[in-house]
Coordinates of C-alpha atoms in Angstrom, one line a residue:
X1 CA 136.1 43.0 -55.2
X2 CA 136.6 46.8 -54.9
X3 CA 138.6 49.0 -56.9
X4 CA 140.6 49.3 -53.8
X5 CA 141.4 46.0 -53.2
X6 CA 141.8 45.0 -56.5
X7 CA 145.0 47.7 -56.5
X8 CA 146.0 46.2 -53.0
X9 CA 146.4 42.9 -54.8
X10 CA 149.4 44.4 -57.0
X11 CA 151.4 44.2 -53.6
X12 CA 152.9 47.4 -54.1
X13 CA 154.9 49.2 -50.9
X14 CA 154.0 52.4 -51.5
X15 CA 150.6 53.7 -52.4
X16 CA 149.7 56.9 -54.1
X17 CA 146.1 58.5 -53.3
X18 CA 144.2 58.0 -56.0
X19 CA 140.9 60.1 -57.1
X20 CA 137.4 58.0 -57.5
X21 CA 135.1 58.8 -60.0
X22 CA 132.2 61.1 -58.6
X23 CA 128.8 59.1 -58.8
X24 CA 125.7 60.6 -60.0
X25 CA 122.5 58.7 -60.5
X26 CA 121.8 56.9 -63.4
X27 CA 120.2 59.6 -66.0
X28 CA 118.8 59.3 -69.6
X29 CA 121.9 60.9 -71.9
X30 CA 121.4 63.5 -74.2
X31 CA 122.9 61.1 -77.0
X32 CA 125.2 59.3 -77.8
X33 CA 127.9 57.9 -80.6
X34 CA 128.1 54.1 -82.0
X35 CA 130.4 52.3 -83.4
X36 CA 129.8 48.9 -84.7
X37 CA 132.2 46.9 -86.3
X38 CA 131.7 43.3 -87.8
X39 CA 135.1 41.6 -86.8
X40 CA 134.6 38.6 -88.3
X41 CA 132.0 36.4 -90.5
X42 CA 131.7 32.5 -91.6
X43 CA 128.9 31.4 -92.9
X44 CA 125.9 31.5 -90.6
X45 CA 127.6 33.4 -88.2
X46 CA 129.3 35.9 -86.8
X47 CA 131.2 38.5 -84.5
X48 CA 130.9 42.1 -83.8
X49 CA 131.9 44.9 -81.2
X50 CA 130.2 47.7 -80.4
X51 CA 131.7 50.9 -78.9
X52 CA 130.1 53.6 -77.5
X53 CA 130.3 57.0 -76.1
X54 CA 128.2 59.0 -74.2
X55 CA 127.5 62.7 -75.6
X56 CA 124.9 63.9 -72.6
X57 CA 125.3 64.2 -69.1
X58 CA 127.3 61.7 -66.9
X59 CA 125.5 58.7 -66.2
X60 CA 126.1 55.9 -63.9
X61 CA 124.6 52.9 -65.7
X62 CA 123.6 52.6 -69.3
X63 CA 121.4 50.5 -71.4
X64 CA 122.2 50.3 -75.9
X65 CA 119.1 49.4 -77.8
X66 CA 118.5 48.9 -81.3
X67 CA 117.1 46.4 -83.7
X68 CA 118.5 44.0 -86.0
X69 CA 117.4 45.0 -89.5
X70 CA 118.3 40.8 -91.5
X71 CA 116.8 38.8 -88.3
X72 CA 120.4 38.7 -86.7
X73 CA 120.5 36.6 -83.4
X74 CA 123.1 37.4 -80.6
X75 CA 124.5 34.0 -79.2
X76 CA 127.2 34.8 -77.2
X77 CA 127.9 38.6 -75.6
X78 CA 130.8 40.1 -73.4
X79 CA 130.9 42.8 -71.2
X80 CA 127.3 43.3 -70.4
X81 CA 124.3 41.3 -70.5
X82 CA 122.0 40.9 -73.0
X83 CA 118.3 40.6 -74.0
X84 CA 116.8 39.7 -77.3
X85 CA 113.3 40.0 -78.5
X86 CA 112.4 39.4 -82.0
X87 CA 114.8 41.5 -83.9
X88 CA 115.0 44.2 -80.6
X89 CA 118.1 44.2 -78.4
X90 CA 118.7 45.4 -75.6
X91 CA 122.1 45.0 -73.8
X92 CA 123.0 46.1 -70.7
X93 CA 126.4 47.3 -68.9
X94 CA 128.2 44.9 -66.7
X95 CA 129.2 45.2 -63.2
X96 CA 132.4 46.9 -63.4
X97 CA 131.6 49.3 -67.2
X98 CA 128.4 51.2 -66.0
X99 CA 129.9 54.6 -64.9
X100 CA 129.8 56.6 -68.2
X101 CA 131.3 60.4 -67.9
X102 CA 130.1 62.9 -70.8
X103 CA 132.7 62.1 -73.7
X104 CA 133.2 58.8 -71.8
X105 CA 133.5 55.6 -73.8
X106 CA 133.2 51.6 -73.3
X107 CA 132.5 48.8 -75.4
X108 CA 130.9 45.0 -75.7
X109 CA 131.7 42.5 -78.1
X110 CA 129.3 39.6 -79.0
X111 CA 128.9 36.3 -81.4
X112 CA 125.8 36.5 -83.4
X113 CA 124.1 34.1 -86.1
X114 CA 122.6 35.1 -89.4
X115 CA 120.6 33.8 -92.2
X116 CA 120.3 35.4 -95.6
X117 CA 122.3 38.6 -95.0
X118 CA 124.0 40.7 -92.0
X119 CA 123.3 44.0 -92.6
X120 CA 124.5 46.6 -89.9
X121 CA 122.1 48.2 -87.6
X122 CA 121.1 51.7 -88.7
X123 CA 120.1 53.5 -84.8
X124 CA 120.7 53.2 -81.5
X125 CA 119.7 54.2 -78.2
X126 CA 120.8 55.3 -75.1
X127 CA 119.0 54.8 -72.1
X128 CA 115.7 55.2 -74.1
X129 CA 117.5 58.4 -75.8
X130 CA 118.0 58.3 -78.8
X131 CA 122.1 58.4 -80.1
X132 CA 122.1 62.0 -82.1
X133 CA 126.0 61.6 -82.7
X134 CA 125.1 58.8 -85.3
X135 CA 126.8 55.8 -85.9
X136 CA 130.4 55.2 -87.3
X137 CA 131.2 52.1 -89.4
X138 CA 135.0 51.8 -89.4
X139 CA 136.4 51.2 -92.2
X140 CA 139.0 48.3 -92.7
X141 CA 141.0 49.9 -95.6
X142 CA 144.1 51.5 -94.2
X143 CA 147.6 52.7 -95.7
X144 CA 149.8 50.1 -97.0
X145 CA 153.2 49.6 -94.6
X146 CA 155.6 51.1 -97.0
X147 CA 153.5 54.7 -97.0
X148 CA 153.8 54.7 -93.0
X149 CA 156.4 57.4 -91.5
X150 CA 159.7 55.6 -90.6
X151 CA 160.0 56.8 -86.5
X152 CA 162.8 56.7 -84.4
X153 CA 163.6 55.9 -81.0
X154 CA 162.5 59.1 -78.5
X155 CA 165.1 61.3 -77.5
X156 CA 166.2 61.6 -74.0
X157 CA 163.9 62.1 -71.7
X158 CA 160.6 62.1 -73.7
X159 CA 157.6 59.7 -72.4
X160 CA 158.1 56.5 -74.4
X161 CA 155.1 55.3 -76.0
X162 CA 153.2 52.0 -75.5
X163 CA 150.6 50.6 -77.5
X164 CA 148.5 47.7 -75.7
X165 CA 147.2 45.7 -78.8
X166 CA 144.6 42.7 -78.7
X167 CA 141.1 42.0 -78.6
X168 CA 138.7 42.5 -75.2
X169 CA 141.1 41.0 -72.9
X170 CA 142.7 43.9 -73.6
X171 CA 140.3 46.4 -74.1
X172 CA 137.3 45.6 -72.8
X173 CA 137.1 47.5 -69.8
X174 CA 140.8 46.4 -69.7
X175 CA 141.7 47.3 -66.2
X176 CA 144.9 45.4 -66.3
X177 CA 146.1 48.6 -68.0
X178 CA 145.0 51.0 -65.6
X179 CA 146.4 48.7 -62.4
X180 CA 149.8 48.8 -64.8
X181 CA 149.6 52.4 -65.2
X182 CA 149.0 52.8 -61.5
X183 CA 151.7 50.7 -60.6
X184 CA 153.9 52.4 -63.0
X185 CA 152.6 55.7 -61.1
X186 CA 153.5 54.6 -57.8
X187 CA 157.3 53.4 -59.2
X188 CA 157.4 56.8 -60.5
X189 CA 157.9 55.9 -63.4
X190 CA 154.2 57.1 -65.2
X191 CA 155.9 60.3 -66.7
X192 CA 158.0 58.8 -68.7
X193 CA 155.2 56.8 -70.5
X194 CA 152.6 57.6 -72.8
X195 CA 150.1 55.0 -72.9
X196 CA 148.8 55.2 -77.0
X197 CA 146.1 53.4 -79.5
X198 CA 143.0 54.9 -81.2
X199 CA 140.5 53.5 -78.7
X200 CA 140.4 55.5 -75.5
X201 CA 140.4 54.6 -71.7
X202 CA 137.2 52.9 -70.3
X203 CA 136.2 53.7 -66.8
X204 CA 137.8 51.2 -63.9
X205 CA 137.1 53.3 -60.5
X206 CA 139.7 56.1 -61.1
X207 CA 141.9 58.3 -64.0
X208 CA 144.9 56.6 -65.7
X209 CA 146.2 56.8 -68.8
X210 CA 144.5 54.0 -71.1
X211 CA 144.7 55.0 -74.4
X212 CA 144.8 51.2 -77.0
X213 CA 144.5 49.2 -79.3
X214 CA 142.4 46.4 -77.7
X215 CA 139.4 45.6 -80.3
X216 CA 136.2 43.5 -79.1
X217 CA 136.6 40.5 -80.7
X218 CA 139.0 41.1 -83.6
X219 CA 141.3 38.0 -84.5
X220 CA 145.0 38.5 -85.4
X221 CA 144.9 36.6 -88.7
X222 CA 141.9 38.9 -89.2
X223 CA 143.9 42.2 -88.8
X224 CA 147.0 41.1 -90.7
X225 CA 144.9 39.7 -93.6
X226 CA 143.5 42.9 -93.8
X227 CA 145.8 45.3 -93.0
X228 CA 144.1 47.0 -89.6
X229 CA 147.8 47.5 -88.0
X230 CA 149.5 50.0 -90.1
X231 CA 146.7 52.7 -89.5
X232 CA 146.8 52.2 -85.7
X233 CA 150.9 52.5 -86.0
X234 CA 150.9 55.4 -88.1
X235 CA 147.8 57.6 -85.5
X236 CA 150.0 57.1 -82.4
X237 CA 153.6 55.8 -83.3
X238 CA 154.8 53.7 -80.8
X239 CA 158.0 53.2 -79.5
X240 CA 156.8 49.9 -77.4
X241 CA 154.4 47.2 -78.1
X242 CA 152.4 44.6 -75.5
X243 CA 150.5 41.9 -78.1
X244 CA 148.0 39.9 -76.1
X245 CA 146.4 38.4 -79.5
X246 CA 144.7 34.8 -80.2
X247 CA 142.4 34.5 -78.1
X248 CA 139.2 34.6 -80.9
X249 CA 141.7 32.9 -83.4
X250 CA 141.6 30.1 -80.9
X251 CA 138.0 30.4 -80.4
X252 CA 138.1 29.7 -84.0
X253 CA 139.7 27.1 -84.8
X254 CA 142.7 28.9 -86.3
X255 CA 146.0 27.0 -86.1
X256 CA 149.3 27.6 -84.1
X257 CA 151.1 28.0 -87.8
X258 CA 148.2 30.3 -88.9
X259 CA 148.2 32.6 -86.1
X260 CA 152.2 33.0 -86.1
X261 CA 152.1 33.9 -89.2
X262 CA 149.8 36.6 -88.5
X263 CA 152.0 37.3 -85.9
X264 CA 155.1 37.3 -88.0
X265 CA 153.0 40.0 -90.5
X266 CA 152.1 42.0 -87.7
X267 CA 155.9 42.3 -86.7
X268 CA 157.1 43.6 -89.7
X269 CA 154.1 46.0 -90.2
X270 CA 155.5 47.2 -86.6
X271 CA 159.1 47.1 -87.6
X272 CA 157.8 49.1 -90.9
X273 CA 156.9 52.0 -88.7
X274 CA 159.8 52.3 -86.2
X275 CA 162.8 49.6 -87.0
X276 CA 164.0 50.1 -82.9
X277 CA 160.2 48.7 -82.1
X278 CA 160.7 46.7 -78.8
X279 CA 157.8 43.9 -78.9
X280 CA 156.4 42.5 -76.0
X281 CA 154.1 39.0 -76.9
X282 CA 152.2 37.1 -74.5
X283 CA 151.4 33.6 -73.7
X284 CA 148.0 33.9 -73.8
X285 CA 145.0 33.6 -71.3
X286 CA 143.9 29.6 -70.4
X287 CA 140.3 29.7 -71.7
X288 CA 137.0 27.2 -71.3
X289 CA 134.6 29.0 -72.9
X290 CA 131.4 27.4 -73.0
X291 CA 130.8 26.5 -75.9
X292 CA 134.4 25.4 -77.0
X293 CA 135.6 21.9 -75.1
X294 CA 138.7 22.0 -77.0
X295 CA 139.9 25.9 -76.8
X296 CA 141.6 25.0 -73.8
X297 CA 143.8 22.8 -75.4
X298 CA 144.0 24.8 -78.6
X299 CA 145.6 27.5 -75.9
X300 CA 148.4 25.4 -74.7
X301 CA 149.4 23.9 -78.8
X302 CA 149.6 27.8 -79.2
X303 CA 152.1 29.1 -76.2
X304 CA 154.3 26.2 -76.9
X305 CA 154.8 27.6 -80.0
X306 CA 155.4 31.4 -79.4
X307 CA 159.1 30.9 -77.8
X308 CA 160.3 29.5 -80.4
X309 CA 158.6 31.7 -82.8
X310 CA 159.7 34.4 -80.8
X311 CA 163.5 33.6 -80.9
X312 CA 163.4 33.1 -84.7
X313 CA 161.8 37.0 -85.3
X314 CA 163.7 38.5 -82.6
X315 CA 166.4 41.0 -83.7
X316 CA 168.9 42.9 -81.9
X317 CA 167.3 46.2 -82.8
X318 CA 164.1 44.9 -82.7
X319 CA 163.6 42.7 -79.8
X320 CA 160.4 40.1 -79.3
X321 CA 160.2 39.3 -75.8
X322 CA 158.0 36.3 -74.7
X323 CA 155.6 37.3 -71.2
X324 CA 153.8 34.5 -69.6
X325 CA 150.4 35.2 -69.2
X326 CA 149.1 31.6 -68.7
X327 CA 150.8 30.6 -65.7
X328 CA 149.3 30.7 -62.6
X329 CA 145.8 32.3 -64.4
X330 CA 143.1 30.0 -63.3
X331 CA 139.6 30.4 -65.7
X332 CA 137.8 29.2 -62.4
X333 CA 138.8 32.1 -59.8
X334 CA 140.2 34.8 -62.1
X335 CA 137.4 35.0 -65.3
X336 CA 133.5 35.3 -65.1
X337 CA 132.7 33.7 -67.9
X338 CA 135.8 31.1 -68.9
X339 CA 137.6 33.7 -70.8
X340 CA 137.8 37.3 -69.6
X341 CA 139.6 38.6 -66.8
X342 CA 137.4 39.9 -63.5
X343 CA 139.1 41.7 -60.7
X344 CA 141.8 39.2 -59.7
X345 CA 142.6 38.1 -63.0
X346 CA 143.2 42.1 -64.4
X347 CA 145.5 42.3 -61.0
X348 CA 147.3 38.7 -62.5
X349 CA 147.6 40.1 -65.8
X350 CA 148.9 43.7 -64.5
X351 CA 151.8 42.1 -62.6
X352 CA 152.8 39.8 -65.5
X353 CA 153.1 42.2 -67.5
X354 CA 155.4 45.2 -65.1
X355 CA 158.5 43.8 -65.2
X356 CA 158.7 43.0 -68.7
X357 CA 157.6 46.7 -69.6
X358 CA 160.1 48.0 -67.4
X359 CA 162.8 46.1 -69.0
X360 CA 161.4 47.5 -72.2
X361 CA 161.7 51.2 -71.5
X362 CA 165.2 51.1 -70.0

C-alpha cells in the first residue's frame, strides 16, 4: 500500500498537502553510526536492537554488515531481512525503512542464540562502507527517580509534550506515529504538540514530528528492573505518555502480575518526574508469532488484566487511561510477520490511539 493510501485509510475530511521525500539512487554512504544494544539475555539466547544512522550522502536502500566475534547466531530478525554466513551478517532494510537521508536514522531488532559468551560486535558497515562514526553501546545505568527535576504542567499555550514509549511496535519504523501526527496536523491541532523521546523519527514517505521512546525489542520488566525510564523522562520531560509495552514480555513468558508490576514501577518513575503526568496504556497488539503457539493467548490473560490495573493506579492528578489496541487488529491482514504492524495495521493503531490523545491534551 502507498504512503498515500495508507493516510487515506485514517478517513480524515480534510487533507493537508504533504511533502515526499526526494529519491536518489541507492549510493555507498560515507559512514555511518551504530548503536547495538543487548535488550535482553537467558541462557543460550538472546535479543538485541541495532540502530543506525547514516553520516554520508542520502541513500535510498541500505545494507549493515558485520561479524559476530563469540559465534552468535541470529534466529529471529524484524524490520529487514537477514543473511547469515559463518559468523558474517549481513541484514538488509525492509520494504517500507530503506530511504536513509544524511543524519537519517532507523533501526532492526533481532533474537539471536549464543554459546559460551555474547560479546558485542566491534565494526560495521554500510553499504560496503565502512561506519567511521563508530559504534555506541548504551549504557543501562541511569539517574535514580528521586534525582529527576520535578516538572509541571505547560503553561498556556505551550506545545504539550508526548512521549510514545514501547518496543518496535512502536518504534520500528513506527508509522503509526507519523499517521497520528498527520492527523493531528490536519485537526490543526500539531502546534500545540511536541512529539518527544531520545530516539529520533524514522523515514515513513514524508516529515512529521516522531521523536520516541520505542526500543527494538526491549521488555517492560526489563526497563523497570533496570531503571531505563528515569533517563528518557529526565532528556525530554513529558507532559503526556502513550505505553504500548508487553509485547517481548509476552514473547517471553513473563506473567500478567509480572508485567503490571513493571508497569506499576514505570508509573511512579513517571509520576516522579511530573506528578500532573496524564498516562495513556494500551491493550496490546494480538500476536502469533511463529515460534510462540501460546503468545496469543498469553496476549488476551494480559489485556484483561490492564483495566483493572489501570483503575487501581489511576489518580485524579495523574490519570491512567486504558486504549484498546486489540480490537479489531487482525495478525492475518494488518502484520507481516504475526506481530508487527504493516500499512493497514499502523493506520489501525493511529486511529486507536487519536481520540484518546486528544482527550489527553484538553
Amino acid at each position: 500500500m502507498s504512503i498515500r493510501k495508507l493516510a487515506a485509510a485514517l478517513a480524515v475530511a480534510a487533507l493537508v498537502p504533504i511533502g515526499l521525500m526526494t529519491t536518489t539512487p541507492a549510493s555507498a554512504a560515507a559512514g555511518c553510526r551504530v548503536a547495538y544494544t543487548v535488550t535482553s539475555q537467558w541462557q543460550g539466547g538472546f535479543g538485541a536492537s541495532v540502530a543506525v544512522t547514516n553520516l554520508g550522502d542520502p541513500v535510498t536502500s541500505w545494507t549493515l554488515g558485520w561479524s559476530f566475534p563469540s559465534g552468535q547466531t541470529i534466529t529471529q530478525l524484524w524490520n529487514g531481512t537477514v543473511s547469515q554466513s559463518g559468523a558474517a551478517v549481513t541484514v538488509r532494510n525492509a520494504g517500507y525503512n530503506g530511504a536513509l537521508g544524511t543524519s537519517a536514522s532507523t533501526s532492526f531488532g533481532f533474537n539471536g542464540a549464543w554459546t559460551g559468551s555474547n560479546a558485542v560486535p566491534a565494526a560495521f558497515t554500510l553499504n560496503g562502507v565502512a561506519c567511521t562514526g563508530g559504534v555506541t553501546i548504551p549504557s543501562p545505568t541511569t539517574p535514580a527517580p528521586s534525582t529527576l527535576p520535578v516538572t509541571t504542567p505547560p503553561p498556556a499555550g505551550a506545545p504539550v509534550k508526548v512521549m510514545a514509549l514501547g518496543d518496535s511496535i512502536t518504534g520500528s519504523p513506527g508509522c503509526w506515529r507519523a499517521l497520528l501526527w498527520q492527523r493531528l496536523q490536519q485537526a490543526g491541532r500539531a502546534s500545540s504538540v511536541d512529539f518527544v523521546g531520545t530516539l529520533p523519527p524514522q523515514g515513513c514517505g514524508f516529515a512529521y514530528d516522531g521523536e520516541n521512546e520505542g526500543h527494538g525489542g526491549f521488555l517492560a520488566t526489563g526497563v523497570a528492573d533496570q531503571n531505563q525510564l528515569p533517563g528518557w523522562l529526565a532528556a525530554t520531560h513529558p507532559d503526556v505518555v502513550m505505553m504500548h509495552f508487553g509485547t517481548n514480555d509476552v514473547w517471553n513468558n513473563r506473567s500478567p502480575a509480572t508485567i503490571l508490576a513493571a508497569f506499576t514501577k514505570l508509573v511512579a518513575q513517571m509520576r516522579a518526574a511530573n506528578p500532573a503526568m496524564r498516562i495513556l496504556v494500551a491493550q496490546i497488539l494480538p500476536m502469533n508469532p511463529a515460534n510462540c503457539a501460546e503468545c496469543a493467548q498469553r496476549v488476551i490473560d494480559l489485556n484483561a488484566a490492564i483495566p483493572a490495573w489501570a483503575a487501581a493506579t489511576s489518580t485524579a492528578a495523574s490519570p491512567v487511561t486504558v486504549v484498546d489496541q486489540w480490537t479489531g487488529f487482525t495478525t492475518a491482514t494488518d502484520t507481516g510477520d504475526g506481530v508487527h504492524p504493516n500499512d493497514s495495521g499502523a493506520a489501525k493503531i493511529a486511529n486507536r490511539w487519536y481520540p484518546a490523545l486528544v482527550a489527553a491534551l484538553s
